[in-house]
mmCIF file of C-alpha atoms and ligand atoms in Angstrom:
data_model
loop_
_atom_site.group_PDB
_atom_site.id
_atom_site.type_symbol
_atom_site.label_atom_id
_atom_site.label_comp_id
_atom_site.label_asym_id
_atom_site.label_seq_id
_atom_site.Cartn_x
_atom_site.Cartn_y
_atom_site.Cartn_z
ATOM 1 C CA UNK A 1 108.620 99.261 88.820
ATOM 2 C CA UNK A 2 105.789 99.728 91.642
ATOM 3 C CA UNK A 3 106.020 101.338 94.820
ATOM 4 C CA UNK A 4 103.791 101.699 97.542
ATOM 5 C CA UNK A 5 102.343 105.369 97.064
ATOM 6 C CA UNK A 6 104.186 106.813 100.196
ATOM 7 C CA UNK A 7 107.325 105.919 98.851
ATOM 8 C CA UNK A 8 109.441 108.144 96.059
ATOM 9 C CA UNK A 9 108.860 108.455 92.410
ATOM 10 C CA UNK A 10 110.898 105.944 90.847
ATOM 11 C CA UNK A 11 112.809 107.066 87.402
ATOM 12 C CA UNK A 12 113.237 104.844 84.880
ATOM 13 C CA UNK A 13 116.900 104.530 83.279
ATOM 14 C CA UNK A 14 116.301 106.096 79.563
ATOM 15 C CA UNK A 15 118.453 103.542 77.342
ATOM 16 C CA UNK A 16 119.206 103.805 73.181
ATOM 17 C CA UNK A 17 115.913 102.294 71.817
ATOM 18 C CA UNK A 18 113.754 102.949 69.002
ATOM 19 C CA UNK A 19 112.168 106.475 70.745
ATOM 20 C CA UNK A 20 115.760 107.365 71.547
ATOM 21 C CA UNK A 21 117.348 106.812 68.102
ATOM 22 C CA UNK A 22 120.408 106.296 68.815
ATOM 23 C CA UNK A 23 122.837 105.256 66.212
ATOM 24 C CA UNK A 24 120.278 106.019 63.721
ATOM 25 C CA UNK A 25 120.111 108.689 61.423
ATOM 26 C CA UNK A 26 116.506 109.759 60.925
ATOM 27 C CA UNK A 27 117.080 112.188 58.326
ATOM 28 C CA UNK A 28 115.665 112.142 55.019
ATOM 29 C CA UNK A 29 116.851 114.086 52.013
ATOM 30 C CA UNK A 30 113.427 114.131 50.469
ATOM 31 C CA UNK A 31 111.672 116.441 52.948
ATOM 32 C CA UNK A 32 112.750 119.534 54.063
ATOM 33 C CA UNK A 33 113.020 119.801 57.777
ATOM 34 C CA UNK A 34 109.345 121.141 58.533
ATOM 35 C CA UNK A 35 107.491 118.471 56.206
ATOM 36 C CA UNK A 36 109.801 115.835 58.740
ATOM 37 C CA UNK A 37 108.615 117.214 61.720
ATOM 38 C CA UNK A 38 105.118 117.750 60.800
ATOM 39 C CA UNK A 39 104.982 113.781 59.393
ATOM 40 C CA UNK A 40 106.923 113.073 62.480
ATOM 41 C CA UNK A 41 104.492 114.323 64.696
ATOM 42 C CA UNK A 42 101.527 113.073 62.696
ATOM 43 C CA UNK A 43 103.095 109.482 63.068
ATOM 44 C CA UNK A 44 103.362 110.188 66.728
ATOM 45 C CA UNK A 45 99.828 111.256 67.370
ATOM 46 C CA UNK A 46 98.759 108.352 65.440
ATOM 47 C CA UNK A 47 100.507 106.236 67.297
ATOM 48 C CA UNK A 48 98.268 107.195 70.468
ATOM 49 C CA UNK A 49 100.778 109.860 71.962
ATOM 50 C CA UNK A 50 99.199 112.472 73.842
ATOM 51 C CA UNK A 51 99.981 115.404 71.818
ATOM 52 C CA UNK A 52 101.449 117.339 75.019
ATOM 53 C CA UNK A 53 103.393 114.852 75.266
ATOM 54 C CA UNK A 54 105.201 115.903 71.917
ATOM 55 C CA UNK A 55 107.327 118.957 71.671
ATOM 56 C CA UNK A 56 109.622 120.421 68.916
ATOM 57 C CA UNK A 57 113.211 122.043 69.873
ATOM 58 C CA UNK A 58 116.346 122.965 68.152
ATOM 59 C CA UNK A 59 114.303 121.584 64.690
ATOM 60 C CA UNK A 60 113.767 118.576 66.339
ATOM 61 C CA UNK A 61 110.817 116.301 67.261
ATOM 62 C CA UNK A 62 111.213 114.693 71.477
ATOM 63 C CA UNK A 63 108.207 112.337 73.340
ATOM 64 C CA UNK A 64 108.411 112.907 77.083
ATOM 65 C CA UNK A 65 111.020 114.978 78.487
ATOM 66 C CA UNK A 66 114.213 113.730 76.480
ATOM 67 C CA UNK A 67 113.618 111.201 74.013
ATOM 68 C CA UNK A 68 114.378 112.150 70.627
ATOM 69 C CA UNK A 69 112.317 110.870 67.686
ATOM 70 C CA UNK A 70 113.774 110.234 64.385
ATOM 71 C CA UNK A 71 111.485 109.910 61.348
ATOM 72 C CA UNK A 72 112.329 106.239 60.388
ATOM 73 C CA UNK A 73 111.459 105.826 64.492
ATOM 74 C CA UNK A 74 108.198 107.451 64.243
ATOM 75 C CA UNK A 75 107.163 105.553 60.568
ATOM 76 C CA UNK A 76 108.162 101.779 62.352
ATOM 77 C CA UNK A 77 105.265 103.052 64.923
ATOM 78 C CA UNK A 78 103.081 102.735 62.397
ATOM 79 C CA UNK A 79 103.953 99.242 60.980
ATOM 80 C CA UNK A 80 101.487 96.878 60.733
ATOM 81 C CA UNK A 81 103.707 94.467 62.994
ATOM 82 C CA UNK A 82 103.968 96.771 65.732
ATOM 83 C CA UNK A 83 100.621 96.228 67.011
ATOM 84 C CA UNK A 84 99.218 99.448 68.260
ATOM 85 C CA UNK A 85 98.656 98.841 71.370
ATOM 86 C CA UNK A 86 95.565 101.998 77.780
ATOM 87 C CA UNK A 87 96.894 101.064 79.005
ATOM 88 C CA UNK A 88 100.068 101.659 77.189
ATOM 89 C CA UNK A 89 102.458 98.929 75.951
ATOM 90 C CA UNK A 90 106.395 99.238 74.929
ATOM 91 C CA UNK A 91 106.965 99.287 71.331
ATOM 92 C CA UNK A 92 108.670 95.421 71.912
ATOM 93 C CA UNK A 93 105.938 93.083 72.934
ATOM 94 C CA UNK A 94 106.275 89.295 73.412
ATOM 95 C CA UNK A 95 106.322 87.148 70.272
ATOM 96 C CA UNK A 96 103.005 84.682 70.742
ATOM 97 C CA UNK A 97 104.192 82.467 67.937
ATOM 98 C CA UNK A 98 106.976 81.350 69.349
ATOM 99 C CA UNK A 99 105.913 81.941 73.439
ATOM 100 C CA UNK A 100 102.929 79.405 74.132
ATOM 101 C CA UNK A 101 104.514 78.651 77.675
ATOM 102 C CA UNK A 102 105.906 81.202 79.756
ATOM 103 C CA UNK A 103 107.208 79.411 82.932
ATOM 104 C CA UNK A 104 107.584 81.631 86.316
ATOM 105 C CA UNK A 105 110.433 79.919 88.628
ATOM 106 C CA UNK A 106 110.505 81.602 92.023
ATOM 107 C CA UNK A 107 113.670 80.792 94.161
ATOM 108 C CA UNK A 108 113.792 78.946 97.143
ATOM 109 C CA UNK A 109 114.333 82.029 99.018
ATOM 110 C CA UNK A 110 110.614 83.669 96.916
ATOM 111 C CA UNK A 111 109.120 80.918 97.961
ATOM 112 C CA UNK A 112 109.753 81.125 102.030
ATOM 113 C CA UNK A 113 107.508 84.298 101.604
ATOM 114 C CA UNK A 114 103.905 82.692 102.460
ATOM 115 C CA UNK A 115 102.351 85.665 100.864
ATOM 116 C CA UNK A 116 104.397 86.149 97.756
ATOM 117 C CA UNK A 117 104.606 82.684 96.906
ATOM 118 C CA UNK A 118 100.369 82.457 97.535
ATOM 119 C CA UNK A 119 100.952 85.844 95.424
ATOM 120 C CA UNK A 120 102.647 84.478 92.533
ATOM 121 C CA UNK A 121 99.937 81.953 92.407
ATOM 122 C CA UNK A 122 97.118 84.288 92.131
ATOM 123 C CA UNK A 123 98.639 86.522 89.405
ATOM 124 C CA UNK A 124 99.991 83.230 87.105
ATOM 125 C CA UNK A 125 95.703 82.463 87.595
ATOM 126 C CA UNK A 126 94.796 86.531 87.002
ATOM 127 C CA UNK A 127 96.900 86.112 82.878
ATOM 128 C CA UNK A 128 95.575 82.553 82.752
ATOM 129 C CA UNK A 129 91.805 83.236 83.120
ATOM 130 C CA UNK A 130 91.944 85.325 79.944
ATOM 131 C CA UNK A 131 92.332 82.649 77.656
ATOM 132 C CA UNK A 132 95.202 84.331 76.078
ATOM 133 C CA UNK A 133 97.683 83.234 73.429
ATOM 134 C CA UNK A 134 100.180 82.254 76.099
ATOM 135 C CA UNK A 135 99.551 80.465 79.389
ATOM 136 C CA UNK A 136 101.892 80.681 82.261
ATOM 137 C CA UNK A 137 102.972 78.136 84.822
ATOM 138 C CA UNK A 138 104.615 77.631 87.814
ATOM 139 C CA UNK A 139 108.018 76.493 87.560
ATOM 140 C CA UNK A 140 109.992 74.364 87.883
ATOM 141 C CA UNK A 141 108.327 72.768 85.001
ATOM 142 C CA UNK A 142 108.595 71.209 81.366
ATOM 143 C CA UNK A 143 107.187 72.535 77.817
ATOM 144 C CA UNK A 144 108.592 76.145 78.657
ATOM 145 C CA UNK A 145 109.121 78.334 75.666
ATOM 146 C CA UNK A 146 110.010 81.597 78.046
ATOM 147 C CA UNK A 147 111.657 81.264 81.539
ATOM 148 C CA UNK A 148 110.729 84.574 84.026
ATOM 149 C CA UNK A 149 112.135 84.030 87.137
ATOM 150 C CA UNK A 150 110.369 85.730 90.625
ATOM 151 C CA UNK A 151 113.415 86.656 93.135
ATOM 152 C CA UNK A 152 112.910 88.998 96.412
ATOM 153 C CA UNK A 153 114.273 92.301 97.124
ATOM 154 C CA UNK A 154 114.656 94.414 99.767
ATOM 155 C CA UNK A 155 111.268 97.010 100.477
ATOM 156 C CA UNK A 156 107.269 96.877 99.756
ATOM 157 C CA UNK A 157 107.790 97.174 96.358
ATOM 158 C CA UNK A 158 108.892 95.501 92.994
ATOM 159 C CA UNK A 159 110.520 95.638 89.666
ATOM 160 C CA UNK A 160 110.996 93.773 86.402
ATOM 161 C CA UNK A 161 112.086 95.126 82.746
ATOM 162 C CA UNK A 162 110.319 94.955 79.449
ATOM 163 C CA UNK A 163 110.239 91.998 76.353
ATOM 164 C CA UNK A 164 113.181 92.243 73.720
ATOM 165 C CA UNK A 165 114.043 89.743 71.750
ATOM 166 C CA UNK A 166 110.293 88.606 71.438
ATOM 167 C CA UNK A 167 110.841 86.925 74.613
ATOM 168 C CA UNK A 168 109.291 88.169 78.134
ATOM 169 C CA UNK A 169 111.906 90.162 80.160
ATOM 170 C CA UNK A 170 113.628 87.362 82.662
ATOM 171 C CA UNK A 171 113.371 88.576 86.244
ATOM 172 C CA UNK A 172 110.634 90.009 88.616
ATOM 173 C CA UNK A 173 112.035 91.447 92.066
ATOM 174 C CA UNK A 174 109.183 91.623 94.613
ATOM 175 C CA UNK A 175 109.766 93.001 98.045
ATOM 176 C CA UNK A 176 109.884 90.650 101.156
ATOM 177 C CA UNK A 177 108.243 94.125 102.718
ATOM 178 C CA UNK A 178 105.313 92.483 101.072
ATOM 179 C CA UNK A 179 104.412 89.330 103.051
ATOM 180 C CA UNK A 180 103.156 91.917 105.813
ATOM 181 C CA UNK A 181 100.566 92.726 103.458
ATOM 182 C CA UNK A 182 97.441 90.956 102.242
ATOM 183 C CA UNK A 183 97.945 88.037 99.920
ATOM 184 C CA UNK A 184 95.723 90.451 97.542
ATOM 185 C CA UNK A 185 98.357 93.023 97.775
ATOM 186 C CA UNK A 186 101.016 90.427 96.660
ATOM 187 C CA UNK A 187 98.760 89.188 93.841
ATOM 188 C CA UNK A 188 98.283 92.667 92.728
ATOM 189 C CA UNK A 189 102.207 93.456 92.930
ATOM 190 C CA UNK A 190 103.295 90.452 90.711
ATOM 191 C CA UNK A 191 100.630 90.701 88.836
ATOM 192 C CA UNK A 192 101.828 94.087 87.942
ATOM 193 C CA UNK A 193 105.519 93.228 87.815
ATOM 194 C CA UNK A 194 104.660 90.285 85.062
ATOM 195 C CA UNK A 195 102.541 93.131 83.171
ATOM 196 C CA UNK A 196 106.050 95.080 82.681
ATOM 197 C CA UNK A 197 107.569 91.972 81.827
ATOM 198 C CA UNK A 198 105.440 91.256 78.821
ATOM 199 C CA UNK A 199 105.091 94.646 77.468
ATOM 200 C CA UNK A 200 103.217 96.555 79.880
ATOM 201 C CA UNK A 201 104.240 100.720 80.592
ATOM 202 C CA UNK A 202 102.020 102.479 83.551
ATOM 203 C CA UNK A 203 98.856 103.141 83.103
ATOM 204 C CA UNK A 204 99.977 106.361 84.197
ATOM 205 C CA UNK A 205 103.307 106.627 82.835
ATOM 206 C CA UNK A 206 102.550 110.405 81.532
ATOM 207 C CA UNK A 207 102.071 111.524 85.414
ATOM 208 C CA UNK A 208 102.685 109.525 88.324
ATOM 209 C CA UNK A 209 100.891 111.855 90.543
ATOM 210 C CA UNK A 210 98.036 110.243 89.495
ATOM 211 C CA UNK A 211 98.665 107.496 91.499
ATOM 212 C CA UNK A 212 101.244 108.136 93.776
ATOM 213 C CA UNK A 213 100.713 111.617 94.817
ATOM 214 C CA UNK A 214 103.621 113.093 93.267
ATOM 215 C CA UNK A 215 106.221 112.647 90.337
ATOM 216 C CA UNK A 216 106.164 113.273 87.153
ATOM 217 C CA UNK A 217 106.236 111.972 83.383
ATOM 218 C CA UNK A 218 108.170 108.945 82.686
ATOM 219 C CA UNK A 219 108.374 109.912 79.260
ATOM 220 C CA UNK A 220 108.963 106.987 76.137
ATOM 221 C CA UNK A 221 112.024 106.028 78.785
ATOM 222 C CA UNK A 222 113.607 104.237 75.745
ATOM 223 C CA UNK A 223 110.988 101.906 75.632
ATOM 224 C CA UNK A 224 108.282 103.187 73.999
ATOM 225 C CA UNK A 225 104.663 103.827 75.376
ATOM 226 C CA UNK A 226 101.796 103.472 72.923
ATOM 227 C CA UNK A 227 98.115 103.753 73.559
ATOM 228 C CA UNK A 228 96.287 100.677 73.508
ATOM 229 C CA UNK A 229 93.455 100.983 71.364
ATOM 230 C CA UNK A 230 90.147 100.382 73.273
ATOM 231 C CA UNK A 231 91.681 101.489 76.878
ATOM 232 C CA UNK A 232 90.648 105.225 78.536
ATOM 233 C CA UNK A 233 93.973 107.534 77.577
ATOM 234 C CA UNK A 234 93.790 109.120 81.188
ATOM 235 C CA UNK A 235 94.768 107.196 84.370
ATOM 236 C CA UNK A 236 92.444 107.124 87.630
ATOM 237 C CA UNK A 237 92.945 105.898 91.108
ATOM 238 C CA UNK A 238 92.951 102.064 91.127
ATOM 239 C CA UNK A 239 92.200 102.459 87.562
ATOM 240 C CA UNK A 240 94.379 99.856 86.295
ATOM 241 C CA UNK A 241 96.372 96.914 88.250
ATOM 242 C CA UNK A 242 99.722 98.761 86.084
ATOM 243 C CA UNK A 243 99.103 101.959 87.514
ATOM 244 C CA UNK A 244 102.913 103.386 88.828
ATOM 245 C CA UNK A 245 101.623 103.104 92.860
ATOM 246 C CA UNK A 246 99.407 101.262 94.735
ATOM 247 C CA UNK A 247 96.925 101.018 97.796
ATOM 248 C CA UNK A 248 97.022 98.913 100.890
ATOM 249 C CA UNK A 249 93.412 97.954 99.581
ATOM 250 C CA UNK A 250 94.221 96.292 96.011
ATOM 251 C CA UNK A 251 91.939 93.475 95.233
ATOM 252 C CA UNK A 252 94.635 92.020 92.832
ATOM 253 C CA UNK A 253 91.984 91.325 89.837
ATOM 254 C CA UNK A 254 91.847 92.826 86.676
ATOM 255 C CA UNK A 255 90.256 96.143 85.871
ATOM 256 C CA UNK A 256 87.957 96.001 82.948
ATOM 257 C CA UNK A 257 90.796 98.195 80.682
ATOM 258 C CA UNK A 258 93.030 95.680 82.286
ATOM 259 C CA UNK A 259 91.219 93.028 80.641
ATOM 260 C CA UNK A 260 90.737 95.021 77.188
ATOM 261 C CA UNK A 261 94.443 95.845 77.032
ATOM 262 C CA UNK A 262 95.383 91.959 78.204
ATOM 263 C CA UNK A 263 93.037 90.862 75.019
ATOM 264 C CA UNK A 264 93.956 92.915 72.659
ATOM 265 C CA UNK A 265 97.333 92.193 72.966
ATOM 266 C CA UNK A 266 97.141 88.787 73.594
HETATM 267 ZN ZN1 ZN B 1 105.585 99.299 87.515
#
């Protein structure tokens, strides 16, 4: 999600995932409750959670405001699989040996949008001059191993979802709000909305303020949000192209924790 910094704080739906345990059971007969929490916690802090962002009540171990952490949750943090990855990434990322090709297919209706569609090509160029495992393209188009396709909404903002499955999440909404605004501003928008889509949480997904002048934590939001080594753990002012809000005067490129996140990842 990214709104224009005049506009509300956004919340993000909090869904049974990983953080949220649900129909899990965390427990463990070999430690007693306290040696759980405090490994718990340990896991957490070493998986690059601030540690005010962890809080104990009722004997048990929550990330952000409401997201209850099991211990099997917090050990799978630490798996050598789940690459740990400031920016901050969701604990699903997109699996790069299967996705080589990840094909963006605006509609016909995306594509009447001067600006977005001149947008979309800017941002598929912003992943593509990294040189990283996967290229995208334009679509339509052949030798796709992912499909994401760009469709409008109403407003100057946008929104997408996050990778399951190993796959990218399907769908980035950008606002038709947006064609009144510089093509930069479009490239910056989908260029953000495609971050979510392959893994990307805000930059400043621990307080929104930070860029948008109010609102709060997002918390794991189901999702996970995990530092990426490398990347500054504190958010600044056109900091980072996934930062929750942004300007009138986004450039659209990278920042350079942008590009240490994008590579570390990818
Ligand atoms: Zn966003």
């Amino acid at each position: 999600m990214l709104k224009t910094m005049f506009k509300g704080a956004a919340v993000l739906a909090v869904s049974c995932g990983v953080l949220s345990g649900c129909g899990t059971d965390g427990t463990d007969a070999q430690l007693d409750p306290q040696a759980e929490n405090e490994e718990i916690i340990s896991n957490l802090v070493e998986a690059g959670f601030p540690a005010d962002d962890i809080m104990v009540a009722d004997g048990l171990v929550y990330v952000g405001r409401d997201a209850h952490v099991t211990l099997e949750a917090s050990r799978e943090m630490l798996r050598p699989s789940e690459v740990s990855a400031e920016q901050y990434r969701t604990t699903n990322l997109v699996s790069t040996s299967t996705v080589k090709k990840i094909c963006i297919n605006p509609t016909s209706t995306f594509n009447s949008y001067t600006r977005l569609s001149q947008g979309l090509d800017l941002a598929i160029a912003n992943y593509n001059g990294l040189g990283l495992a996967f290229t995208m393209a334009r679509g339509p188009t052949t030798g796709c191993n992912a499909n994401i396709t760009a469709q409008t909404m109403s407003g100057t903002g946008g929104s997408a979802g996050f990778p399951s499955g190993g796959k990218p999440y399907g769908t980035i909404n950008i606002g038709t709000g947006l064609n009144s605004y510089s093509v930069d501003v479009n490239e910056h928008v989908i260029t953000h909305e495609l971050g979510h889509a392959v893994g990307f949480r805000h930059s400043d997904y621990y307080n929104r303020s930070i860029s948008c002048g109010s609102g709060g934590n997002e918390g794991s939001a189901g999702v996970g949000a995990i530092h990426i080594p490398g990347t500054p753990t504190t958010a600044t002012v056109g900091g980072s192209i996934m930062n929750s809000c942004f300007r009138s005067t986004e450039t659209g490129e990278w920042t350079s924790s942008d590009i240490t996140a994008l590579n570390y990842l990818y």
